XYZ file of C-alpha atoms in Angstrom:
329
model
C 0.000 0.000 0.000
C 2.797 2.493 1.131
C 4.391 1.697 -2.255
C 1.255 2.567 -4.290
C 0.844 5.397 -2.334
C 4.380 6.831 -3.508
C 3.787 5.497 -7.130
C 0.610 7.260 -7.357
C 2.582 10.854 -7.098
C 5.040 10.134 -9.776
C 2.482 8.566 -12.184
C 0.472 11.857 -12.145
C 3.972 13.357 -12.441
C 4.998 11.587 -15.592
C 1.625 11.581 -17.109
C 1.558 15.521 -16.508
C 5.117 16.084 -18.215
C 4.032 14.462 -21.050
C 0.415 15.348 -21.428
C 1.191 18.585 -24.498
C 2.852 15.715 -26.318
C -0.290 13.155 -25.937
C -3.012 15.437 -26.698
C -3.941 15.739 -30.195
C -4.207 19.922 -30.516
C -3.118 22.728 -29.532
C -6.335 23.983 -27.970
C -5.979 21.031 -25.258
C -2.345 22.098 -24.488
C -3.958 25.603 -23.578
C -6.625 24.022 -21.635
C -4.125 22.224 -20.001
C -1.586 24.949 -18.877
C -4.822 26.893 -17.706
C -5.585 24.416 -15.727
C -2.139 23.814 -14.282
C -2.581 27.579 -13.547
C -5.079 27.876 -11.245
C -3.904 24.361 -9.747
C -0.886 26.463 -8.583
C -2.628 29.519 -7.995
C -5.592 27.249 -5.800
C -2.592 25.820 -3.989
C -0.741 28.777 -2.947
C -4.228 30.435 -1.518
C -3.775 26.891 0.740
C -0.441 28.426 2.110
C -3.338 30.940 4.065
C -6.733 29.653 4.055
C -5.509 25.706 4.477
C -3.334 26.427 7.386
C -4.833 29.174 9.137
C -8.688 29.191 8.304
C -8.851 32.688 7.083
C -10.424 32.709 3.919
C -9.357 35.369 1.447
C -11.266 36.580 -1.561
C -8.584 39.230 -2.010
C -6.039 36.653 -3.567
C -6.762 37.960 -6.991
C -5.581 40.979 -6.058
C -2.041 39.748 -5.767
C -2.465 37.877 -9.050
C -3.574 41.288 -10.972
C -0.391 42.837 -9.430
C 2.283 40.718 -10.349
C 0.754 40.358 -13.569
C 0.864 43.999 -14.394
C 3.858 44.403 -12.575
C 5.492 42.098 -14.761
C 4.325 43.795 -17.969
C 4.972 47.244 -16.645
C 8.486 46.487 -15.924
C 9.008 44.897 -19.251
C 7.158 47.269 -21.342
C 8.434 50.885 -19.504
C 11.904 49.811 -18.785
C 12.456 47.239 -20.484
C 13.823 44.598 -17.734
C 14.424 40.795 -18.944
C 11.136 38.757 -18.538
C 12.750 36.485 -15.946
C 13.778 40.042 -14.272
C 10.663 41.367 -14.746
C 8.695 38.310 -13.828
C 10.639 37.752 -10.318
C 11.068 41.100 -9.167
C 7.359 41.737 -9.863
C 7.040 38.471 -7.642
C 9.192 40.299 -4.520
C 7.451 43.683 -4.755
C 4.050 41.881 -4.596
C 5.417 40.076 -1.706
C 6.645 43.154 0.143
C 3.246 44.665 -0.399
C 1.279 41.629 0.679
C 3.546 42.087 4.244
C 2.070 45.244 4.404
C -1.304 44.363 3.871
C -1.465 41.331 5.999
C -0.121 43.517 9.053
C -3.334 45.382 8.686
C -5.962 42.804 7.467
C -5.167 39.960 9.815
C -6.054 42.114 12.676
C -9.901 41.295 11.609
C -11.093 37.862 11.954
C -14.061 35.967 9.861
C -16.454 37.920 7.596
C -14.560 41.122 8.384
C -10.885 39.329 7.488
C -13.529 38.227 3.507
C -14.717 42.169 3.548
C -11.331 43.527 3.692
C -9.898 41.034 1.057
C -12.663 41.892 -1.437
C -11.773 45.766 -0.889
C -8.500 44.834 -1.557
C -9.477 43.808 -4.830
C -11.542 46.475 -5.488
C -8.871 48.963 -4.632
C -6.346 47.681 -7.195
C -8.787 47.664 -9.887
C -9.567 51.507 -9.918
C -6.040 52.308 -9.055
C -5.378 50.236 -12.009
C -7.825 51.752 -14.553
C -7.459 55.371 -12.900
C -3.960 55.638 -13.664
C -4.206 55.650 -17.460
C -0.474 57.121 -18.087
C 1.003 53.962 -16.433
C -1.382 51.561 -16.698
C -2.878 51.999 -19.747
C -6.892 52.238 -17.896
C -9.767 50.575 -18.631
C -7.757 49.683 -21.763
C -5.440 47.493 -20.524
C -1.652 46.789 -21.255
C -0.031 45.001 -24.065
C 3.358 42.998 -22.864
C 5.123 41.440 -25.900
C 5.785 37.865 -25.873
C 9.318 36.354 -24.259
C 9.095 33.962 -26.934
C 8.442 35.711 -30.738
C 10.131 33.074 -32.577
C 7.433 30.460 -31.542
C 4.075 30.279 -33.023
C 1.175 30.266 -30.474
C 0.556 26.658 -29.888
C 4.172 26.137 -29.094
C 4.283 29.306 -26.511
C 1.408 27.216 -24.760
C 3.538 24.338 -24.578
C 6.262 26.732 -23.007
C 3.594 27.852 -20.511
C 2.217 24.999 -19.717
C 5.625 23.934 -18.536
C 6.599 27.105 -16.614
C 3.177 26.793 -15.168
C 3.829 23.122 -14.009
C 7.067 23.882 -12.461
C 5.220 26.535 -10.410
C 3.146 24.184 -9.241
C 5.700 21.656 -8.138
C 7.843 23.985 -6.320
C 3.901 25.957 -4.420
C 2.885 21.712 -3.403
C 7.246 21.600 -2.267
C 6.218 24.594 -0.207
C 2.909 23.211 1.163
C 4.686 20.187 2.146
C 7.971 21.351 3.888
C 5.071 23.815 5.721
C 2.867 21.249 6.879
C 5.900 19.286 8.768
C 7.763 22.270 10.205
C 7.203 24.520 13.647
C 5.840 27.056 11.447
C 2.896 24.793 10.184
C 2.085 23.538 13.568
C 1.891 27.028 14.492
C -0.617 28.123 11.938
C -2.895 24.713 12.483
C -3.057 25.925 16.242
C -4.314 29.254 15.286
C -6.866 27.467 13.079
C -8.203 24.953 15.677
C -8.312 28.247 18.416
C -6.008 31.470 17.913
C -6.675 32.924 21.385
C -5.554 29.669 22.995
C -2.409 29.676 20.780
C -1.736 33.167 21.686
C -1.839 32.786 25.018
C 0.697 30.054 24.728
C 3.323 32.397 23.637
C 2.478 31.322 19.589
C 3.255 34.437 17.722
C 0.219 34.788 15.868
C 0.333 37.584 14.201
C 3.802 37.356 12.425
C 2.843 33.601 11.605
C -0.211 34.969 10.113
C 1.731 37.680 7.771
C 4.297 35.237 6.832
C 1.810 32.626 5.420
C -0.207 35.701 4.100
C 3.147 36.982 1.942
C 4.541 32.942 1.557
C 0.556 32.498 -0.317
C 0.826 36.216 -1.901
C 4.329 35.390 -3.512
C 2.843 32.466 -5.366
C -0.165 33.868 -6.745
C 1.732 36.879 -7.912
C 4.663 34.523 -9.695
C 1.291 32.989 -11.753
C -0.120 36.265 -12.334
C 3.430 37.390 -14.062
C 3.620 33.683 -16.295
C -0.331 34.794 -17.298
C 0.913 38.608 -18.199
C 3.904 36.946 -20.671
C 2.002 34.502 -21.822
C -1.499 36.114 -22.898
C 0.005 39.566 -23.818
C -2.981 41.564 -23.132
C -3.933 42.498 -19.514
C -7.343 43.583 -19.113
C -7.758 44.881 -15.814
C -11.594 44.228 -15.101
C -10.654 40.440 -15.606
C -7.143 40.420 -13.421
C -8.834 41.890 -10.678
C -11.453 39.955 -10.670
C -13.419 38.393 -7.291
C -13.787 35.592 -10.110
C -10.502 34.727 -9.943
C -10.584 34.057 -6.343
C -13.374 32.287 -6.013
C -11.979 29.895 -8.224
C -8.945 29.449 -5.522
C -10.995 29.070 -2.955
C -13.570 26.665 -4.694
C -10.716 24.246 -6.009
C -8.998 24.252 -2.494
C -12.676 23.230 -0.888
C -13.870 21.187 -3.146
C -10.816 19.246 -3.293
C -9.719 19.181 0.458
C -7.858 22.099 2.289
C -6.440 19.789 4.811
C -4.836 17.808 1.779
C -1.486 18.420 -0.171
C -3.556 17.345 -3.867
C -6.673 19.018 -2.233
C -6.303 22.353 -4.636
C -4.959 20.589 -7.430
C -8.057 17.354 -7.294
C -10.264 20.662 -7.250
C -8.363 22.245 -10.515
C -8.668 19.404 -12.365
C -12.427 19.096 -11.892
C -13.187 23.459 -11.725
C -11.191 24.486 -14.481
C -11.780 21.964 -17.445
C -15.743 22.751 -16.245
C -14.907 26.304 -15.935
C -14.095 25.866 -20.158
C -16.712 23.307 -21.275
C -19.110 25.504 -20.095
C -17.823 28.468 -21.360
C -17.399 27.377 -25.169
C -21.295 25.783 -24.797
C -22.593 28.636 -22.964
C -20.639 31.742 -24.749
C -19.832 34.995 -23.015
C -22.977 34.843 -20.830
C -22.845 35.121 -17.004
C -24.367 32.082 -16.740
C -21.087 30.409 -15.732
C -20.308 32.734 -12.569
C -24.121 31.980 -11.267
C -22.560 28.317 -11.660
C -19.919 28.751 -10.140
C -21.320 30.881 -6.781
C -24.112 28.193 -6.678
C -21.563 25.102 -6.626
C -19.205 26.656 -3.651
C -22.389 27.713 -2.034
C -23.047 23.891 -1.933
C -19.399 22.637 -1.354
C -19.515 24.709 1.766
C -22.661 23.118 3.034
C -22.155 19.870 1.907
C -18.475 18.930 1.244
C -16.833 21.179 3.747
C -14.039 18.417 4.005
C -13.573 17.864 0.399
C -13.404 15.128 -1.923
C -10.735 13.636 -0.638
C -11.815 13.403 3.066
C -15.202 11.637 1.331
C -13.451 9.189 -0.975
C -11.502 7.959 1.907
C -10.479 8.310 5.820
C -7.177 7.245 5.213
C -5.129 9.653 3.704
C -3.571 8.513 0.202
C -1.077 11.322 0.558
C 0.551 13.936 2.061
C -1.700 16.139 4.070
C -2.326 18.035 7.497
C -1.596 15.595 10.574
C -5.430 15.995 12.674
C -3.664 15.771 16.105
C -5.873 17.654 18.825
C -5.445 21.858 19.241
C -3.993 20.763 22.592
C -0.842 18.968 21.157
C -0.707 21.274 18.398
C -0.155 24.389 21.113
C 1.804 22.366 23.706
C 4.309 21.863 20.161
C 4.783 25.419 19.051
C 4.751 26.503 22.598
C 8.001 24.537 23.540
């Protein structure tokens, strides 16, 4: 069983490396590198609302950042994309620190209001400052890649995308198993108990805030270089979070391939229904009525339903008490 259970892992591994070279067009390679996308983006959000229980609708946000920060430093000064795309990344991340000081002072509903405002902030900075920005118009960032035709820059993507991923589930893992984990699962089960027990809260809260922010920006940056066009109404979307938060639920948020079982179900839906459907707004209504009834149904995730023993990594259900008497040594 143990072996199956560390076969499984590098199955889906091998079977995702190859999968641009065993699908039969190009439109399936983009599928599949979108998908990968929000798998790392739904993973990173874990970093936060796995660990700690705050749930942030804000997360798109720090996508819409690094992805204009990326084109903005490649289009006005010209900075390498791998440059561009990193120190976009650290900027976000810097910001995020700042943020989180301030928004993880509110727990609960207020801790989803402030996140949303978040978003909502960036947008009409965004679109208000037209001589940076481009506005409401959005930005044009040329392509890293000009010498490949489109269906070979998703192939690129879909790769650089995919190594995201595997270093965001890295992250989740080495988390889950260090000090720093235990002390963010104690602040889940009951952060005034943890506090009291000398568990800084508040600086494990920031750090996991940032860690998740740094993540989501890095994917925001690959989506600026490879799409080209930024439109800021759809980068700063609430849309875009709610997706992250959806895949992590629906999947598991207490499990390592929680966010990424979720991606792989969400975001091929996401584009069925999409290309039957057309540019209607039927699809969000979807979308708000399925994590309405994840939430009240499948708070635990697929993966806590298929099975009660765990068929891979994921966080260790000890009791709050041996979680605090832990961190507090």
């Amino acid at each position: 069983m143990r072996i199956a259970s560390r076969g499984l892992p590098l199955l889906v591994a091998a079977l995702a490396i190859a999968y641009p070279w065993l699908v039969p067009n190009y439109y399936l390679v983009y599928a599949g590198a979108l998908t990968v996308m929000y798998a790392a983006m739904s993973t990173s959000w874990n970093l936060l609302g796995g660990f700690t229980g705050y749930v942030s609708l804000g997360h798109s946000a720090f996508f819409g950042l690094g992805a204009y920060g990326t084109g903005l430093l490649v289009v006005r000064l010209g900075v390498p994309w791998v440059v561009a795309l990193l120190l976009s990344a650290l900027l976000v991340t810097v910001f995020a620190i700042g943020v989180g000081i301030a928004a993880v002072r509110v727990r609960g509903a207020s801790f989803v209001i402030v996140s949303i405002a978040l978003v909502s902030m960036m947008n009409l900075v965004v679109q208000g400052w037209r001589s940076l920005t481009g506005g409401s118009t959005g930005l044009q960032v040329p392509t890293p890649f000009p010498d490949l035709h489109r269906g070979q820059t998703h192939m690129v993507f879909f790769y650089l995308f995919l190594a995201l991923l595997a270093i965001a589930l890295l992250a989740w893992w080495y988390v889950s198993r260090s000090r720093f984990g235990a002390g963010l699962r104690a602040i889940r089960e009951d952060e005034d108990k943890a506090e009291s027990l000398g568990v800084p809260t508040g600086a494990y809260k920031v750090a996991a805030f940032a860690l998740s922010a740094l993540f989501v920006a890095l994917a925001g940056g690959l989506y600026a270089l490879w799409f080209g066009s930024l439109d800021p109404i759809f980068v700063f979307s609430i849309l875009i979070s709610s997706y992250m938060v959806l895949m992590s639920l629906l999947g598991g948020v207490r499990h390592l391939y929680g966010p990424l079982l979720g991606a792989l179900i969400v975001a091929p839906a996401g584009e069925y229904f999409l290309i039957a459907l057309g540019e209607t707004q039927i699809h969000l209504t979807a979308t708000g009525l399925v994590l309405v009834l994840v939430v009240l149904f499948m708070p635990d995730g697929i993966l806590a339903r298929l099975t009660r023993k765990r068929t891979g990594p994921s966080i260790p259900d000890e009791s709050a008490g041996q979680r605090l008497q832990g961190v507090a040594r």
